[in-house]
């Protein structure tokens, strides 16, 4: 392509005159414009380089000449543009225009793209794909570098050729896994159950379900590595549901060997009702301490569009006890919603189970969401926070903050 | 990065490029700053020539940026040239380029080409409303009103919301034309304003007024005015439409509130079926009420006072004159506490009916239900704007009904706080309206900031002599 272009360029330069004449375009008439521009140059500006001939429209000729041969095939192709091919073309043009569009796109993704309900949805989806591609590429690059470095060190090691002696047995991940599995297996017999309620599929979009399962996989991993794991129950998990499909995507054949209980039954059928506690951020009741005799339920739901009260409604319907984490009591909350990801919940519950120490457990709440732990009564802390802000920001800000605090407390009372 | 003032030679471009920190994106950055500084076209051309010589090709994004520069400076012939070039070079163009071409060409004497471009866009996607705006403006400024209206209807059919500018242009350029068909179309536009509760701004209103007055033989005369509280126009002494919903609208709204707001996807989210049933029988047995009060909301009106005293004040005030009151609250109000004294609660319960919901239930939903069930005369008292409940309604038509009903039946904050006036702010409906020989059009000032719940107070009254 490149060589062909440069060849064409040469042709253009050598034979512009007949070419332009043939197309009958007056303003592309090369010698005319050359004399024009050069004379202008002489008259106006002597610093303009002596080699003159600044033909401002030369690029047009290059562009026009570059395509002459392609035109034929373009016409023939245009007739049979199916919708997906058309979408592909648009994407290609958007990429050329510098929008955030992935380089490669599969048929499946293309279908999802054409099914997007609005222009902004399309844009968002494309950006998502673009970023995904970018991360993948970066990861691959890093991996390659790592491999190179490893090979290098191996070579060096081979050169020095030192026999290693070590009195400890080398514990490979394989044997670690076996140890972990042993513990989880024990917990499946004697351990405290922890229920994930898998009945929120219709409240979520496809992407939210995918995110949920990802978080569940992470939580399962945390649990496996814990000193005293929970016995995880996936309740209400219907076969051939979207959850199940996503699980299979993550675990492949390991899904069958996974040391968890997955059931289509509801938790109310598996466990006695009075032992169940549904954990939800909307609950009016705040958890005081971790109870080892209760069975906690966590809703497997990622809620990007803030649907309040969905899990509380579920608990209400079944007449279960509910509880929320005492986030307000222990943390000076800053921003963000009080609902946490499933793996964070898992970490917190595991820590609580082991130590019963709220401070340690709430370390797993993302740092951006809170300013610090509450050591004094909350109103005192707020006072110092306000004082600091006045010193930092001046008086006006302080008033705004006061107003906000007032409204905020009012809201709390009303609730 | 400052673009040069004169066209440069290859050598000079090369030098500039080398001195730039990341040469790969030099052209992009340079073009961006050219657009920002509105550089002469020749400079841009010389850069393009330089790129073409070096690579034998020019990237699509650079061409688009060049078009943007041309459009900015209104260089029509150049725009056309670039269009031809891009058309032969690329199979299709993307939306950004089409936007620019349409905008550029519609402002020139070649505006008909913009229409063909619009057709091209339609083949690959839905054109944006600014595309239509350019074309409609071009058509109407060349007095092709028929074409302009065709485009206008086309975009409405595609569910695009026309900009106020489009509607404005339609009135501006139809001035003085005697054409019954056209007149009908413009009345249609006014009805569009009515249906979507759009309020024109001052300049737009002027243009409507001028158009009316310019209709040959129409004898229309426009006046700017304010409408009194009673809803009578001081100019023509005409009574505006009242804010009541029709029977059908009212029933429709009531059903939708029950379905979407109270039940929604899951009745348990706001209440529970048992509780709602209990409430329903409670309301049925005591119908109809005249005023329904959101007890908790009202009890926070004066933060210094005890909450139950606030509520007592309100109840005392509203209970004058033999009205049937319903106060909604939550069960925790019955617990004797520092804010809720049992004696005062007892006293109030003699004057009004009370319903106490569960502490975790939503009392607003009950408020809406009880008010709607009581009939059209019933009002409700709360400072809440009820936005979240409006958002639960699934289609925009019902949402507008809700807003209209709310305007007529919610005792507004101001009247409530001062003297508990027992009348809502608006007895008349604040939309564009007509009786055939009069038109009343509410409008707002050009830069007036208006919240969505506010309605304009200024009106244009047009009457036929």
Short mmCIF file of C-alpha atoms in Angstrom, two decimals, chain B residues 9-370:
data_model
loop_
_atom_site.label_atom_id
_atom_site.label_comp_id
_atom_site.label_asym_id
_atom_site.label_seq_id
_atom_site.Cartn_x
_atom_site.Cartn_y
_atom_site.Cartn_z
CA UNK B 9 7.11 25.13 3.13
CA UNK B 10 7.73 21.45 3.70
CA UNK B 11 11.05 22.16 5.32
CA UNK B 12 9.54 24.54 7.76
CA UNK B 13 6.72 22.16 8.64
CA UNK B 14 9.30 19.47 9.17
CA UNK B 15 11.23 21.70 11.48
CA UNK B 16 8.13 22.53 13.50
CA UNK B 17 7.19 18.91 13.65
CA UNK B 18 10.60 17.84 14.93
CA UNK B 19 10.51 20.45 17.63
CA UNK B 20 7.15 19.23 18.87
CA UNK B 21 7.33 16.81 21.75
CA UNK B 22 5.37 13.98 20.19
CA UNK B 23 5.65 14.20 16.40
CA UNK B 24 3.12 11.42 15.75
CA UNK B 25 0.21 13.60 16.78
CA UNK B 26 1.69 16.88 15.59
CA UNK B 27 -0.78 17.38 12.76
CA UNK B 28 -3.78 16.63 14.93
CA UNK B 29 -2.70 19.07 17.61
CA UNK B 30 -1.80 21.68 15.03
CA UNK B 31 -5.20 21.40 13.35
CA UNK B 32 -6.98 21.66 16.66
CA UNK B 33 -5.21 24.87 17.48
CA UNK B 34 -5.87 26.18 13.96
CA UNK B 35 -9.58 25.66 14.55
CA UNK B 36 -9.30 27.36 17.89
CA UNK B 37 -7.42 30.36 16.49
CA UNK B 38 -9.47 30.41 13.30
CA UNK B 39 -6.31 30.42 11.17
CA UNK B 40 -6.41 31.35 7.49
CA UNK B 41 -7.36 28.46 5.23
CA UNK B 42 -4.10 28.72 3.31
CA UNK B 43 -2.10 27.71 6.33
CA UNK B 44 -4.21 24.61 6.76
CA UNK B 45 -3.89 23.83 3.07
CA UNK B 46 -0.15 24.07 3.21
CA UNK B 47 -0.08 21.65 6.13
CA UNK B 48 -2.32 19.23 4.24
CA UNK B 49 -0.06 19.48 1.22
CA UNK B 50 2.90 18.76 3.39
CA UNK B 51 1.23 15.69 4.85
CA UNK B 52 0.10 14.50 1.45
CA UNK B 53 3.61 14.76 0.09
CA UNK B 54 5.14 12.95 2.99
CA UNK B 55 2.64 10.10 3.37
CA UNK B 56 0.93 10.09 0.00
CA UNK B 57 -2.33 10.10 1.89
CA UNK B 58 -4.19 12.20 4.42
CA UNK B 59 -5.83 10.66 7.44
CA UNK B 60 -9.59 10.88 7.70
CA UNK B 61 -9.48 12.73 11.01
CA UNK B 62 -7.32 15.48 9.50
CA UNK B 63 -9.73 15.94 6.62
CA UNK B 64 -12.63 16.24 9.03
CA UNK B 65 -10.78 18.86 11.00
CA UNK B 66 -10.06 20.73 7.81
CA UNK B 67 -13.77 20.67 6.99
CA UNK B 68 -14.49 22.02 10.44
CA UNK B 69 -12.17 24.92 9.69
CA UNK B 70 -13.86 25.52 6.33
CA UNK B 71 -17.31 25.46 7.94
CA UNK B 72 -16.15 27.86 10.58
CA UNK B 73 -15.11 30.29 7.87
CA UNK B 74 -17.99 29.58 5.52
CA UNK B 75 -15.87 28.46 2.56
CA UNK B 76 -18.55 26.69 0.58
CA UNK B 77 -16.64 25.75 -2.56
CA UNK B 78 -13.87 24.31 -0.47
CA UNK B 79 -16.36 22.28 1.55
CA UNK B 80 -17.76 20.83 -1.65
CA UNK B 81 -14.30 19.98 -2.93
CA UNK B 82 -13.40 18.13 0.22
CA UNK B 83 -16.72 16.33 0.13
CA UNK B 84 -16.01 15.09 -3.39
CA UNK B 85 -12.56 13.97 -2.37
CA UNK B 86 -13.75 12.16 0.71
CA UNK B 87 -16.60 10.57 -1.17
CA UNK B 88 -14.22 8.98 -3.68
CA UNK B 89 -11.64 8.08 -1.09
CA UNK B 90 -13.92 6.49 1.53
CA UNK B 91 -16.89 4.21 1.05
CA UNK B 92 -19.02 5.93 3.64
CA UNK B 93 -18.50 8.84 5.96
CA UNK B 94 -19.32 8.95 9.63
CA UNK B 95 -21.70 11.20 11.49
CA UNK B 96 -19.18 13.85 12.53
CA UNK B 97 -18.23 14.61 8.93
CA UNK B 98 -21.85 14.61 7.80
CA UNK B 99 -22.76 17.02 10.55
CA UNK B 100 -20.10 19.41 9.36
CA UNK B 101 -20.97 19.11 5.69
CA UNK B 102 -24.66 19.63 6.32
CA UNK B 103 -24.01 22.60 8.52
CA UNK B 104 -21.54 24.12 6.09
CA UNK B 105 -23.64 23.66 2.97
CA UNK B 106 -26.96 24.70 4.46
CA UNK B 107 -25.58 28.16 5.11
CA UNK B 108 -24.71 28.69 1.47
CA UNK B 109 -26.45 29.00 -1.85
CA UNK B 110 -25.72 25.31 -2.31
CA UNK B 111 -28.17 24.49 0.46
CA UNK B 112 -30.00 21.91 -1.61
CA UNK B 113 -26.93 19.73 -1.47
CA UNK B 114 -27.34 19.64 2.29
CA UNK B 115 -30.68 17.95 1.69
CA UNK B 116 -29.12 15.24 -0.45
CA UNK B 117 -26.56 14.76 2.29
CA UNK B 118 -29.37 14.35 4.78
CA UNK B 119 -30.73 11.58 2.58
CA UNK B 120 -27.32 9.92 2.64
CA UNK B 121 -27.19 10.09 6.43
CA UNK B 122 -30.61 8.48 6.65
CA UNK B 123 -29.24 5.44 4.87
CA UNK B 124 -26.74 4.68 7.61
CA UNK B 125 -28.31 6.10 10.78
CA UNK B 126 -30.91 8.38 12.27
CA UNK B 127 -29.86 11.98 11.61
CA UNK B 128 -29.43 14.16 14.64
CA UNK B 129 -31.81 16.97 15.38
CA UNK B 130 -29.14 19.54 14.59
CA UNK B 131 -28.92 18.03 11.10
CA UNK B 132 -32.60 18.70 10.70
CA UNK B 133 -32.21 22.10 12.23
CA UNK B 134 -29.67 23.14 9.58
CA UNK B 135 -31.81 21.85 6.75
CA UNK B 136 -35.03 23.37 8.03
CA UNK B 137 -33.34 26.69 8.58
CA UNK B 138 -31.89 26.60 5.09
CA UNK B 139 -35.22 25.69 3.51
CA UNK B 140 -37.22 28.29 5.35
CA UNK B 141 -34.71 31.07 4.81
CA UNK B 142 -35.18 30.41 1.08
CA UNK B 143 -38.92 30.65 1.55
CA UNK B 144 -39.46 26.96 0.88
CA UNK B 145 -41.86 26.62 3.78
CA UNK B 146 -43.48 23.51 2.41
CA UNK B 147 -40.18 21.69 2.34
CA UNK B 148 -39.32 22.97 5.79
CA UNK B 149 -42.53 21.55 7.19
CA UNK B 150 -41.98 18.25 5.45
CA UNK B 151 -38.64 17.98 7.20
CA UNK B 152 -40.21 19.06 10.47
CA UNK B 153 -42.83 16.32 10.30
CA UNK B 154 -40.21 13.82 9.29
CA UNK B 155 -38.16 14.51 12.37
CA UNK B 156 -41.21 14.33 14.60
CA UNK B 157 -41.96 10.94 13.08
CA UNK B 158 -38.47 9.84 14.04
CA UNK B 159 -39.10 10.79 17.68
CA UNK B 160 -36.60 13.62 17.57
CA UNK B 161 -37.43 16.60 19.72
CA UNK B 162 -37.20 19.78 17.65
CA UNK B 163 -35.10 22.56 19.11
CA UNK B 164 -36.83 25.81 19.99
CA UNK B 165 -34.69 27.35 17.28
CA UNK B 166 -36.40 25.26 14.62
CA UNK B 167 -39.86 26.30 15.74
CA UNK B 168 -38.67 29.86 15.99
CA UNK B 169 -37.40 29.85 12.41
CA UNK B 170 -40.64 28.44 11.13
CA UNK B 171 -42.52 31.42 12.52
CA UNK B 172 -39.89 33.93 11.51
CA UNK B 173 -39.88 33.10 7.85
CA UNK B 174 -43.60 32.57 7.42
CA UNK B 175 -44.28 36.15 8.29
CA UNK B 176 -46.61 37.91 5.86
CA UNK B 177 -47.40 34.85 3.77
CA UNK B 178 -50.98 34.28 2.83
CA UNK B 179 -51.40 30.57 2.66
CA UNK B 180 -54.12 28.66 4.45
CA UNK B 181 -52.10 25.45 4.46
CA UNK B 182 -49.14 27.19 6.04
CA UNK B 183 -51.34 28.78 8.63
CA UNK B 184 -52.65 25.40 9.63
CA UNK B 185 -49.13 24.05 9.95
CA UNK B 186 -48.10 26.86 12.27
CA UNK B 187 -51.17 26.37 14.41
CA UNK B 188 -50.00 22.78 14.56
CA UNK B 189 -46.67 23.95 15.94
CA UNK B 190 -48.48 25.91 18.63
CA UNK B 191 -50.45 22.82 19.52
CA UNK B 192 -47.18 20.92 19.71
CA UNK B 193 -46.06 23.46 22.32
CA UNK B 194 -49.31 22.84 24.16
CA UNK B 195 -49.09 19.08 24.13
CA UNK B 196 -45.52 19.00 25.35
CA UNK B 197 -45.90 21.88 27.79
CA UNK B 198 -43.10 23.86 26.18
CA UNK B 199 -42.93 27.54 26.96
CA UNK B 200 -41.42 29.81 24.31
CA UNK B 201 -38.88 32.42 25.33
CA UNK B 202 -39.32 36.11 24.76
CA UNK B 203 -37.79 36.43 21.29
CA UNK B 204 -39.67 33.40 20.10
CA UNK B 205 -42.86 34.84 21.55
CA UNK B 206 -42.21 38.10 19.65
CA UNK B 207 -41.85 36.18 16.46
CA UNK B 208 -45.16 34.39 17.09
CA UNK B 209 -46.83 37.72 17.77
CA UNK B 210 -45.41 39.32 14.64
CA UNK B 211 -46.49 36.37 12.55
CA UNK B 212 -50.05 36.58 13.82
CA UNK B 213 -50.19 40.30 13.19
CA UNK B 214 -48.73 39.89 9.71
CA UNK B 215 -51.36 37.46 8.43
CA UNK B 216 -53.02 39.41 5.63
CA UNK B 217 -56.67 39.96 6.41
CA UNK B 218 -56.41 38.10 9.70
CA UNK B 219 -56.92 41.13 11.92
CA UNK B 220 -54.99 39.56 14.75
CA UNK B 221 -53.75 41.73 17.57
CA UNK B 222 -51.33 40.65 20.28
CA UNK B 223 -50.83 42.01 23.79
CA UNK B 224 -48.41 41.11 26.55
CA UNK B 225 -50.10 40.60 29.86
CA UNK B 226 -50.17 38.90 33.25
CA UNK B 227 -53.03 36.64 34.17
CA UNK B 228 -54.75 37.14 37.50
CA UNK B 229 -55.06 34.44 40.13
CA UNK B 230 -58.59 33.73 39.05
CA UNK B 231 -57.40 32.96 35.54
CA UNK B 232 -59.09 35.78 33.70
CA UNK B 233 -57.15 37.51 30.94
CA UNK B 234 -57.16 41.28 31.61
CA UNK B 235 -56.94 42.14 27.91
CA UNK B 236 -59.74 40.15 26.36
CA UNK B 237 -61.52 39.21 29.58
CA UNK B 238 -61.43 35.60 28.59
CA UNK B 239 -61.39 32.87 31.23
CA UNK B 240 -58.47 30.46 30.78
CA UNK B 241 -58.92 26.71 30.88
CA UNK B 242 -59.07 25.41 34.41
CA UNK B 243 -56.47 23.03 35.71
CA UNK B 244 -58.82 20.13 36.34
CA UNK B 245 -58.23 16.91 34.53
CA UNK B 246 -61.00 15.39 32.48
CA UNK B 247 -62.82 12.40 33.85
CA UNK B 248 -60.90 10.06 31.61
CA UNK B 249 -57.52 11.61 32.39
CA UNK B 250 -58.29 11.51 36.07
CA UNK B 251 -59.20 7.84 36.08
CA UNK B 252 -56.22 7.05 33.93
CA UNK B 253 -53.88 8.85 36.29
CA UNK B 254 -55.38 7.12 39.32
CA UNK B 255 -54.94 3.71 37.80
CA UNK B 256 -51.39 4.43 36.77
CA UNK B 257 -50.47 5.71 40.22
CA UNK B 258 -51.75 2.54 41.81
CA UNK B 259 -50.05 0.35 39.24
CA UNK B 260 -46.70 2.08 38.80
CA UNK B 261 -46.09 4.00 42.00
CA UNK B 262 -47.66 1.89 44.71
CA UNK B 263 -47.17 -1.59 43.30
CA UNK B 264 -44.35 -1.00 40.83
CA UNK B 265 -42.30 -4.12 40.23
CA UNK B 266 -42.84 -5.34 43.76
CA UNK B 267 -45.49 -4.21 46.22
CA UNK B 268 -43.13 -5.01 49.07
CA UNK B 269 -40.73 -2.27 48.08
CA UNK B 270 -42.95 0.56 49.28
CA UNK B 271 -45.46 -1.19 51.51
CA UNK B 272 -46.84 -4.68 51.83
CA UNK B 273 -50.05 -6.10 50.33
CA UNK B 274 -51.64 -6.56 53.75
CA UNK B 275 -50.88 -3.00 54.72
CA UNK B 276 -52.10 -1.58 51.43
CA UNK B 277 -55.31 -3.56 51.70
CA UNK B 278 -55.83 -2.28 55.23
CA UNK B 279 -55.27 1.24 54.01
CA UNK B 280 -57.69 0.76 51.13
CA UNK B 281 -60.50 -0.39 53.40
CA UNK B 282 -59.66 2.42 55.83
CA UNK B 283 -60.00 5.00 53.07
CA UNK B 284 -63.14 3.44 51.55
CA UNK B 285 -64.93 3.57 54.88
CA UNK B 286 -64.23 7.22 55.47
CA UNK B 287 -64.44 8.76 51.99
CA UNK B 288 -64.34 11.46 50.83
CA UNK B 289 -61.66 13.65 52.33
CA UNK B 290 -61.10 17.30 51.51
CA UNK B 291 -57.47 17.56 52.48
CA UNK B 292 -54.85 14.87 52.94
CA UNK B 293 -51.81 15.83 55.01
CA UNK B 294 -48.37 14.26 54.97
CA UNK B 295 -47.94 14.33 58.73
CA UNK B 296 -44.22 13.71 58.94
CA UNK B 297 -43.42 16.27 56.28
CA UNK B 298 -45.55 18.95 57.88
CA UNK B 299 -44.13 18.25 61.32
CA UNK B 300 -40.69 19.43 60.15
CA UNK B 301 -41.80 22.87 58.97
CA UNK B 302 -40.39 24.77 61.94
CA UNK B 303 -37.27 23.00 63.18
CA UNK B 304 -37.22 24.85 66.51
CA UNK B 305 -40.63 23.59 67.50
CA UNK B 306 -41.58 20.17 68.72
CA UNK B 307 -42.66 18.06 65.77
CA UNK B 308 -46.09 17.24 67.12
CA UNK B 309 -46.74 20.92 67.79
CA UNK B 310 -46.03 21.74 64.19
CA UNK B 311 -48.49 19.11 63.13
CA UNK B 312 -51.04 20.35 65.63
CA UNK B 313 -50.77 23.88 64.27
CA UNK B 314 -51.34 22.63 60.77
CA UNK B 315 -54.29 20.47 61.74
CA UNK B 316 -55.89 23.29 63.72
CA UNK B 317 -55.43 25.64 60.82
CA UNK B 318 -56.79 23.28 58.21
CA UNK B 319 -59.63 21.88 60.26
CA UNK B 320 -61.47 25.19 60.28
CA UNK B 321 -64.64 25.27 58.28
CA UNK B 322 -65.82 21.72 58.49
CA UNK B 323 -63.38 20.01 56.15
CA UNK B 324 -62.62 16.33 56.36
CA UNK B 325 -58.95 15.85 57.11
CA UNK B 326 -56.80 12.78 56.74
CA UNK B 327 -53.35 12.81 58.28
CA UNK B 328 -50.85 10.16 57.24
CA UNK B 329 -48.05 9.17 59.54
CA UNK B 330 -45.94 6.30 60.69
CA UNK B 331 -46.33 4.08 63.71
CA UNK B 332 -43.37 5.59 65.54
CA UNK B 333 -45.42 8.77 66.01
CA UNK B 334 -47.60 6.88 68.47
CA UNK B 335 -44.70 6.04 70.74
CA UNK B 336 -44.48 8.64 73.44
CA UNK B 337 -41.21 10.45 72.82
CA UNK B 338 -39.67 13.87 73.20
CA UNK B 339 -40.96 14.91 69.81
CA UNK B 340 -44.29 13.13 69.88
CA UNK B 341 -46.35 13.72 73.01
CA UNK B 342 -49.16 11.28 73.51
CA UNK B 343 -51.68 13.88 74.75
CA UNK B 344 -51.22 16.08 71.74
CA UNK B 345 -51.56 13.14 69.41
CA UNK B 346 -54.80 12.20 71.15
CA UNK B 347 -56.08 15.73 70.77
CA UNK B 348 -55.35 15.76 67.07
CA UNK B 349 -57.02 12.43 66.47
CA UNK B 350 -60.30 14.01 67.52
CA UNK B 351 -60.05 16.58 64.80
CA UNK B 352 -58.85 14.48 61.91
CA UNK B 353 -58.64 10.93 60.69
CA UNK B 354 -55.21 9.38 61.11
CA UNK B 355 -53.57 6.48 59.39
CA UNK B 356 -50.26 5.16 60.65
CA UNK B 357 -48.13 3.17 58.25
CA UNK B 358 -45.30 0.83 59.16
CA UNK B 359 -42.04 2.62 59.94
CA UNK B 360 -40.36 1.26 56.84
CA UNK B 361 -43.25 1.95 54.47
CA UNK B 362 -43.48 4.91 52.11
CA UNK B 363 -46.25 7.24 53.26
CA UNK B 364 -46.15 9.36 50.08
CA UNK B 365 -47.68 6.57 48.05
CA UNK B 366 -50.60 6.45 50.49
CA UNK B 367 -50.93 10.20 50.24
CA UNK B 368 -51.35 10.04 46.48
CA UNK B 369 -53.78 7.17 46.67
CA UNK B 370 -56.02 8.77 49.29
#
